[in-house]
Tab-separated table of C-alpha atoms and ligand atoms in Angstrom:
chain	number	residue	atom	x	y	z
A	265	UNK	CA	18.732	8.430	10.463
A	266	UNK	CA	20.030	11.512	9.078
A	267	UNK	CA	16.633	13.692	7.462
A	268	UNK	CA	18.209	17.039	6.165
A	269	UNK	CA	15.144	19.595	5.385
A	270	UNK	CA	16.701	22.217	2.357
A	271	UNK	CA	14.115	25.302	2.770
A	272	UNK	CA	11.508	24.859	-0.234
A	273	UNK	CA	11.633	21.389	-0.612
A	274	UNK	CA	8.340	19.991	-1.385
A	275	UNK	CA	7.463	15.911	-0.865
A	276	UNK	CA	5.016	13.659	-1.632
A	277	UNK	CA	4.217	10.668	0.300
A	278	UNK	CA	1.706	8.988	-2.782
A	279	UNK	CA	0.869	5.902	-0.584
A	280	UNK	CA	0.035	6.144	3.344
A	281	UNK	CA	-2.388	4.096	5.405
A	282	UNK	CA	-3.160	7.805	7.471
A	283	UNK	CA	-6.954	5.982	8.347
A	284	UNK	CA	-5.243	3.756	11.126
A	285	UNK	CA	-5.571	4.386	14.460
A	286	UNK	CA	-2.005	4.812	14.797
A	287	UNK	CA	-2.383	8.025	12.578
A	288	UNK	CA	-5.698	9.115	12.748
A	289	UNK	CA	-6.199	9.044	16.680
A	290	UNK	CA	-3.172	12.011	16.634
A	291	UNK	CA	-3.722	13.351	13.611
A	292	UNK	CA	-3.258	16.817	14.239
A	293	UNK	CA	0.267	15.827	15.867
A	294	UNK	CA	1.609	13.772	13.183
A	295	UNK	CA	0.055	16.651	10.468
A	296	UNK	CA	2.596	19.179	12.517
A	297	UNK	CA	5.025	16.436	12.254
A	298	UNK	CA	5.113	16.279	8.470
A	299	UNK	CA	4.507	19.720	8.025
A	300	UNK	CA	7.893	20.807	9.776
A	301	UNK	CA	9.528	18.408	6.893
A	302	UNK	CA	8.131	19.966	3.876
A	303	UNK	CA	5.692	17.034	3.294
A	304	UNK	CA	2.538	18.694	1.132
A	305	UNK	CA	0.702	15.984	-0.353
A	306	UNK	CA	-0.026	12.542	0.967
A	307	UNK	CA	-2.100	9.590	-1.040
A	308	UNK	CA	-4.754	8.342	1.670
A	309	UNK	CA	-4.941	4.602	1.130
A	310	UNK	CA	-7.814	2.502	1.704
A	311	UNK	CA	-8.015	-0.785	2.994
A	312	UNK	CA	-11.453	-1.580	3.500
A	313	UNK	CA	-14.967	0.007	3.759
A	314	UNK	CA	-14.252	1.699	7.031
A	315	UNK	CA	-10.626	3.672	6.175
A	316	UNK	CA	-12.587	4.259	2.810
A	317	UNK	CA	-15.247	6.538	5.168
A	318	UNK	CA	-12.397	7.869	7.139
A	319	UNK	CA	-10.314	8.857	4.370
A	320	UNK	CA	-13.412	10.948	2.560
A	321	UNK	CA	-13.320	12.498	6.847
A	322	UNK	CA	-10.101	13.660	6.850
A	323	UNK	CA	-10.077	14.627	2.647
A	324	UNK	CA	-13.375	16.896	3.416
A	325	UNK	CA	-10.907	18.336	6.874
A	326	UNK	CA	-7.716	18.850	5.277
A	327	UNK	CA	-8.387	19.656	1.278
A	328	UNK	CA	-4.972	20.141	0.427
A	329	UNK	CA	-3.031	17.623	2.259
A	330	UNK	CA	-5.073	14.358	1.600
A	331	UNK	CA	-5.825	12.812	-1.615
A	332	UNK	CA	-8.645	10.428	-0.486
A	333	UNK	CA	-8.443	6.803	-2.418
A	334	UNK	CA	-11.223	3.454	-1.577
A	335	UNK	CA	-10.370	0.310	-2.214
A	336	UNK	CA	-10.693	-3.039	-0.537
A	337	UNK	CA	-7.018	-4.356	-0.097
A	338	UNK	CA	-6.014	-7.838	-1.507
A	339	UNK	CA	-5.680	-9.455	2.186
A	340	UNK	CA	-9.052	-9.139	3.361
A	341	UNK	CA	-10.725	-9.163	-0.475
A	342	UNK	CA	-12.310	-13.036	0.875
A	343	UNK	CA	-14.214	-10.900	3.148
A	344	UNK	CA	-15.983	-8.648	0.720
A	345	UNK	CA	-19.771	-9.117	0.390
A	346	UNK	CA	-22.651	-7.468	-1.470
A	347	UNK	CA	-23.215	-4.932	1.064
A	348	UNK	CA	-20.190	-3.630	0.551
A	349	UNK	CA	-19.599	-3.763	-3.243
A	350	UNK	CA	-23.356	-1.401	-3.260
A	351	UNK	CA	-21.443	0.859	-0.669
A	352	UNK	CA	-18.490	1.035	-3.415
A	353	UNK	CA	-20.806	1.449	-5.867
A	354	UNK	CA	-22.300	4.573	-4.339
A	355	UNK	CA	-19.085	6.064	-2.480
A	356	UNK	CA	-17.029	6.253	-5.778
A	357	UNK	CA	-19.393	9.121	-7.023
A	358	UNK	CA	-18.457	11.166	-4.374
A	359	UNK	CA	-16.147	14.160	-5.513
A	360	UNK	CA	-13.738	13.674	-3.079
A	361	UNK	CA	-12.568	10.274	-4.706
A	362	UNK	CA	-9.356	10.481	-6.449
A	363	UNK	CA	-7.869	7.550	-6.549
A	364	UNK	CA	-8.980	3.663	-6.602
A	365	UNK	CA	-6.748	1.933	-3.862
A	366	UNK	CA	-5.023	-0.386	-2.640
A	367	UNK	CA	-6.661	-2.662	-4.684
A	368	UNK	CA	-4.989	-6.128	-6.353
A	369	UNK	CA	-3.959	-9.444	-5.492
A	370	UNK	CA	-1.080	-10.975	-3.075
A	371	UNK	CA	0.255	-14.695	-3.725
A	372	UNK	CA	3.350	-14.218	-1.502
A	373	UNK	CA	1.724	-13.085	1.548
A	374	UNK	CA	-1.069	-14.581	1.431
A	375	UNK	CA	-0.240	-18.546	1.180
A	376	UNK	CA	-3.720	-20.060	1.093
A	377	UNK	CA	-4.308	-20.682	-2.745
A	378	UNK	CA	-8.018	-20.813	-2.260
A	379	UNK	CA	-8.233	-17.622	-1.284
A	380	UNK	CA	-7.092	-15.967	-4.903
A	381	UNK	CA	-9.910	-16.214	-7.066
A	382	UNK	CA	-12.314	-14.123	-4.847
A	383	UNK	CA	-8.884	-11.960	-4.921
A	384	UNK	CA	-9.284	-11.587	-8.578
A	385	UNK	CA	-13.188	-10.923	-8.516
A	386	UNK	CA	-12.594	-7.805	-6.390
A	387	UNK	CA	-9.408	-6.505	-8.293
A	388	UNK	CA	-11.646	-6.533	-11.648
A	389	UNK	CA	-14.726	-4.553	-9.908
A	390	UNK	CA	-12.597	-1.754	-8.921
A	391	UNK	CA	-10.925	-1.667	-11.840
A	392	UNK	CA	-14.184	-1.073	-13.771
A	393	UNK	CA	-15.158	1.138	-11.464
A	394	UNK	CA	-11.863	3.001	-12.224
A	395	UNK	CA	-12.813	2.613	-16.027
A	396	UNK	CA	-16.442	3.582	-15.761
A	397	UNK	CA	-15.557	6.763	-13.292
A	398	UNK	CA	-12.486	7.392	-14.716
A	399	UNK	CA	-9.838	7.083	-11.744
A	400	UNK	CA	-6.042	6.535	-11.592
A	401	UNK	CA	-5.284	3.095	-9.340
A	402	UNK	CA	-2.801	1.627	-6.656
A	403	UNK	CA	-2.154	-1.466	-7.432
A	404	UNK	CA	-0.533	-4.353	-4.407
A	405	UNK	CA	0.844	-6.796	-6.572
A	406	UNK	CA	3.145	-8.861	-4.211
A	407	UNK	CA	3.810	-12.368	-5.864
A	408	UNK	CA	1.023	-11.787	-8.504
A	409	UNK	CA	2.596	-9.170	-11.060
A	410	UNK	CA	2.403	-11.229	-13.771
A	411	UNK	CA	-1.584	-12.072	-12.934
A	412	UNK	CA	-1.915	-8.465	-12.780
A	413	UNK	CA	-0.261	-7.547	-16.036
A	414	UNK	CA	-2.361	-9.654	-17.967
A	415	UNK	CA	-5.459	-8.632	-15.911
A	416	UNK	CA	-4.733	-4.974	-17.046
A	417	UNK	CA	-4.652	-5.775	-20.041
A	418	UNK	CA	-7.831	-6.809	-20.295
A	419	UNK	CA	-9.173	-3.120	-19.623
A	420	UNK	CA	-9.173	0.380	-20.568
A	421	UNK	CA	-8.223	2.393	-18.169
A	422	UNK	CA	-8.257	6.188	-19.287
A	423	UNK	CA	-6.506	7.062	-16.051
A	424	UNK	CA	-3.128	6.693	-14.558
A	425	UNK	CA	-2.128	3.394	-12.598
A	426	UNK	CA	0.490	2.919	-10.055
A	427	UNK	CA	2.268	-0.267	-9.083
A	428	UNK	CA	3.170	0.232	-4.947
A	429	UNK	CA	6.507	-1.206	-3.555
A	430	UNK	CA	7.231	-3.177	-6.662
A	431	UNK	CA	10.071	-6.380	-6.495
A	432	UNK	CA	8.578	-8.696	-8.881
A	433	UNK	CA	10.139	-10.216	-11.622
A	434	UNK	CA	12.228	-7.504	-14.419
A	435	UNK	CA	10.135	-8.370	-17.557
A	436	UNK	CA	7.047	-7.676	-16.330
A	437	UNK	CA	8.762	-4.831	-14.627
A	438	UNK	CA	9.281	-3.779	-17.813
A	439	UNK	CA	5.911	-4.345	-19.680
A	440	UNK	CA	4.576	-2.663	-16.930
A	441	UNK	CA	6.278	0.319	-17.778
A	442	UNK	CA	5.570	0.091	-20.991
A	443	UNK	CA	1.769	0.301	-20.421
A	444	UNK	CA	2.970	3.567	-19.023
A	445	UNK	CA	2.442	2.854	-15.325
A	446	UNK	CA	3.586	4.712	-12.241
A	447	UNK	CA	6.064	3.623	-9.684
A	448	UNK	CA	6.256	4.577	-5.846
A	449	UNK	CA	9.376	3.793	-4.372
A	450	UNK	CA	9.210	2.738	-0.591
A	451	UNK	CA	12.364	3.110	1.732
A	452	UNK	CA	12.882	-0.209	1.621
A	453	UNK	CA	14.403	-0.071	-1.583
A	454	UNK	CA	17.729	0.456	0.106
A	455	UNK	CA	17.644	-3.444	1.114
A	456	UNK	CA	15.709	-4.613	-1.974
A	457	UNK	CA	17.586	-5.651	-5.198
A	458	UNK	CA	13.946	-6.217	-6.999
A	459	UNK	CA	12.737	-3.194	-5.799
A	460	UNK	CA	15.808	-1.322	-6.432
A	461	UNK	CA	15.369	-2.524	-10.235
A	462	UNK	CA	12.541	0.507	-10.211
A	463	UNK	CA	15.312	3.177	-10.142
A	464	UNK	CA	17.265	1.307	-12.942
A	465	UNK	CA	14.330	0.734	-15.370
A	466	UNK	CA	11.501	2.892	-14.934
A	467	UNK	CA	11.912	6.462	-16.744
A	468	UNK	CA	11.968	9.249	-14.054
A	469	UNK	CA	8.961	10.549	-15.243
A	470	UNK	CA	7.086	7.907	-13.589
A	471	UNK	CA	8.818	7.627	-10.360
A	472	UNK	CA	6.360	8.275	-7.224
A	473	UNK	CA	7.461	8.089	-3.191
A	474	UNK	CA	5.606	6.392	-0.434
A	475	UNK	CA	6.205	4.869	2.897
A	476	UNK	CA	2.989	2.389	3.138
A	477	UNK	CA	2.924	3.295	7.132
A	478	UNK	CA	1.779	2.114	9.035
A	479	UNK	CA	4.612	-0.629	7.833
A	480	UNK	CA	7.242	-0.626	9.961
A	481	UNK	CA	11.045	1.026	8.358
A	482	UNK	CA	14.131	0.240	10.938
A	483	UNK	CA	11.942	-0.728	13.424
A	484	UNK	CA	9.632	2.449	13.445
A	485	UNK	CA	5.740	2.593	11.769
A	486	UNK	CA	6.743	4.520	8.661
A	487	UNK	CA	5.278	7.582	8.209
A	488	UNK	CA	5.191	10.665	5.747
A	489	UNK	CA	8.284	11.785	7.640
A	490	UNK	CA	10.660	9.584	5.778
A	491	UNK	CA	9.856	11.545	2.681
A	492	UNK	CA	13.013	13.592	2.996
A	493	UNK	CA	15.167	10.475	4.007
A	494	UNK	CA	13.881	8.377	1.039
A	495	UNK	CA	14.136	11.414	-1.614
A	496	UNK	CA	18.237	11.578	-0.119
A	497	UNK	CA	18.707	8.479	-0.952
A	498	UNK	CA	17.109	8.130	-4.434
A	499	UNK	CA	18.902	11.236	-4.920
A	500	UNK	CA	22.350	9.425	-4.564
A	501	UNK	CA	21.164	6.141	-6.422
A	502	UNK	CA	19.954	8.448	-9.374
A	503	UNK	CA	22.689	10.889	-8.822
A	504	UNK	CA	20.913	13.910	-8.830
A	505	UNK	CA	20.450	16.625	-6.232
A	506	UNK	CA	17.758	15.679	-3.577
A	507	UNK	CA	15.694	18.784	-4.830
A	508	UNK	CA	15.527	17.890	-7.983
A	509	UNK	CA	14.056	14.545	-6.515
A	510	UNK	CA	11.586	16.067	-4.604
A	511	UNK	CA	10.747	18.515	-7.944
A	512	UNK	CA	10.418	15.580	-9.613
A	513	UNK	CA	8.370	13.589	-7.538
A	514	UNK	CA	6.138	16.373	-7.046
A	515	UNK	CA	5.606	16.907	-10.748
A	516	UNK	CA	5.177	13.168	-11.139
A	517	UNK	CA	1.931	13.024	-8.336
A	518	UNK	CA	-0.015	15.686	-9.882
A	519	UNK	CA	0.845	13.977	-13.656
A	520	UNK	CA	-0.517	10.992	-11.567
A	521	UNK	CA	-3.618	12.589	-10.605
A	522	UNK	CA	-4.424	14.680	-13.618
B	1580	LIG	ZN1	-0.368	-0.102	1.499
C-alpha cells in the first residue's frame, strides 16, 4: 500500500473505534503512529456505555487529538436498559461531548427482524438528546437508510449529522443530502459501487474521511493511518490534488463540529 506523506498535510479520521482494546491498550504507540502521517483530528466513536467512559478518558488526556462522541451502536441497542439510558442522560452534559455516536439502526447485518424495534427506540433517544443538547450525530444506517430518512425527519436537529460508510440505495442518497447531511468516506469505497456513489453525488463540502477501525481494510484493523492512503485515492476519483483533499476534509470536520 503505497501512503505518500506531502509535508503539511493535515487529515482527519471523523470515525474511529480508538476505545477498543486493540487501540487503547497501545495508545501512546499508535498516537506516534498517526502522528508521523499528519493525522490531527480523530472522531472517537462510541459503541456502548463503557467506550462512551473511555472516550471522555482519552478526550480529557489528549484535548486536541480526540473528539469524544457516546452512543449505543445499533448491534447491541436490544441490550440497552434503564440504567444505562439515566447514565446517557447524565454523561451527555459533560463538556467534553461533541458528538452523538454511532447511533442508528442495521437491517443487513443484523438478520433477526425482532430485534429492530428496540433498534428504533434507542436511535430516537439519542437523537433527542442530540436535539435537546444540541449535538451533531453519526449515524450506522446499513440496510435501514430509508427507515432512517424518514426517522430524521421527524426531528429538529440544530446540529450537523453524518451518515458513516454509506451504500444504500441513490435516492435516499440523495434526500439525504438534501437535508444537508455529512458524508465520511471509508477506504472501502475503492470496492464499493454504492459507496462510491458518495463521491459522485454528495457536494464536496460535505465530504468527511474515516476508517471505522477497528474494521479490518486488506486484511489489517484499519486505523487512522489510512488517512493519507484514502485522501490519494479520493484525490484521483475527484481529480484533485491529494492536498486539496486533505484541506478539504479538514475544513469539512470542523464545519461538522461547529
Ligand atoms: Zn463504526
Amino acid at each position: 500500500m503505497s501512503i505518500r506523506v506531502e509535508f503539511g498535510m493535515e487529515f482527519i479520521d471523523c470515525h474511529c473505534h480508538i476505545a477498543e482494546n486493540y487501540f487503547y491498550k497501545k495508545m501512546e504507540f499508535f498516537i506516534s503512529e498517526w502522528e508521523k502521517v499528519g493525522v490531527k483530528r480523530i472522531g472517537a466513536m462510541a459503541t456502548n456505555l463503557k467506550s462512551t467512559k473511555r472516550n471522555l478518558e482519552l478526550a480529557s488526556k489528549y484535548p486536541n487529538l480526540f473528539v469524544a462522541s457516546i452512543g449505543r451502536h445499533p448491534w447491541g441497542a436490544h441490550k440497552f436498559n434503564t440504567e444505562e439510558r439515566d447514565s446517557f442522560e447524565k454523561i451527555v452534559s459533560d463538556s467534553r461531548v461533541e458528538i452523538i455516536g454511532e447511533i442508528g439502526l442495521d437491517h443487513y447485518f443484523i438478520k433477526e427482524k425482532e430485534k429492530y424495534p428496540q433498534q428504533k427506540i434507542v436511535l430516537e433517544f439519542f437523537l433527542k438528546l442530540a436535539q435537546k443538547h444540541s449535538k451533531p450525530v453519526m449515524l450506522h444506517m446499513t440496510g435501514a437508510e430509508k427507515e432512517i430518512l424518514d426517522i430524521l425527519t421527524t426531528f429538529q436537529l440544530e446540529r450537523n449529522i453524518c451518515c458513516h460508510w454509506y451504500s444504500g440505495p441513490i435516492d435516499v442518497l440523495r434526500e439525504l443530502s438534501d437535508l444537508g447531511c455529512y458524508f465520511s468516506i471509508n477506504p472501502a469505497f475503492l470496492r464499493s459501487k454504492n459507496h462510491r456513489n458518495v463521491l459522485k453525488f454528495v457536494a464536496k463540502e460535505k465530504l468527511l474521511t474515516e476508517s471505522d477501525g477497528t474494521v479490518k481494510f486488506q486484511g489489517e484493523p484499519g486505523s487512522p493511518s489510512l488517512m493519507p492512503y484514502l485522501c490519494e485515492r479520493i484525490a484521483e476519483e475527484l481529480k484533485i490534488t491529494t492536498e486539496d483533499v486533505s484541506h478539504l476534509i479538514f475544513s469539512n470536520f470542523q464545519a461538522y463540529l461547529k
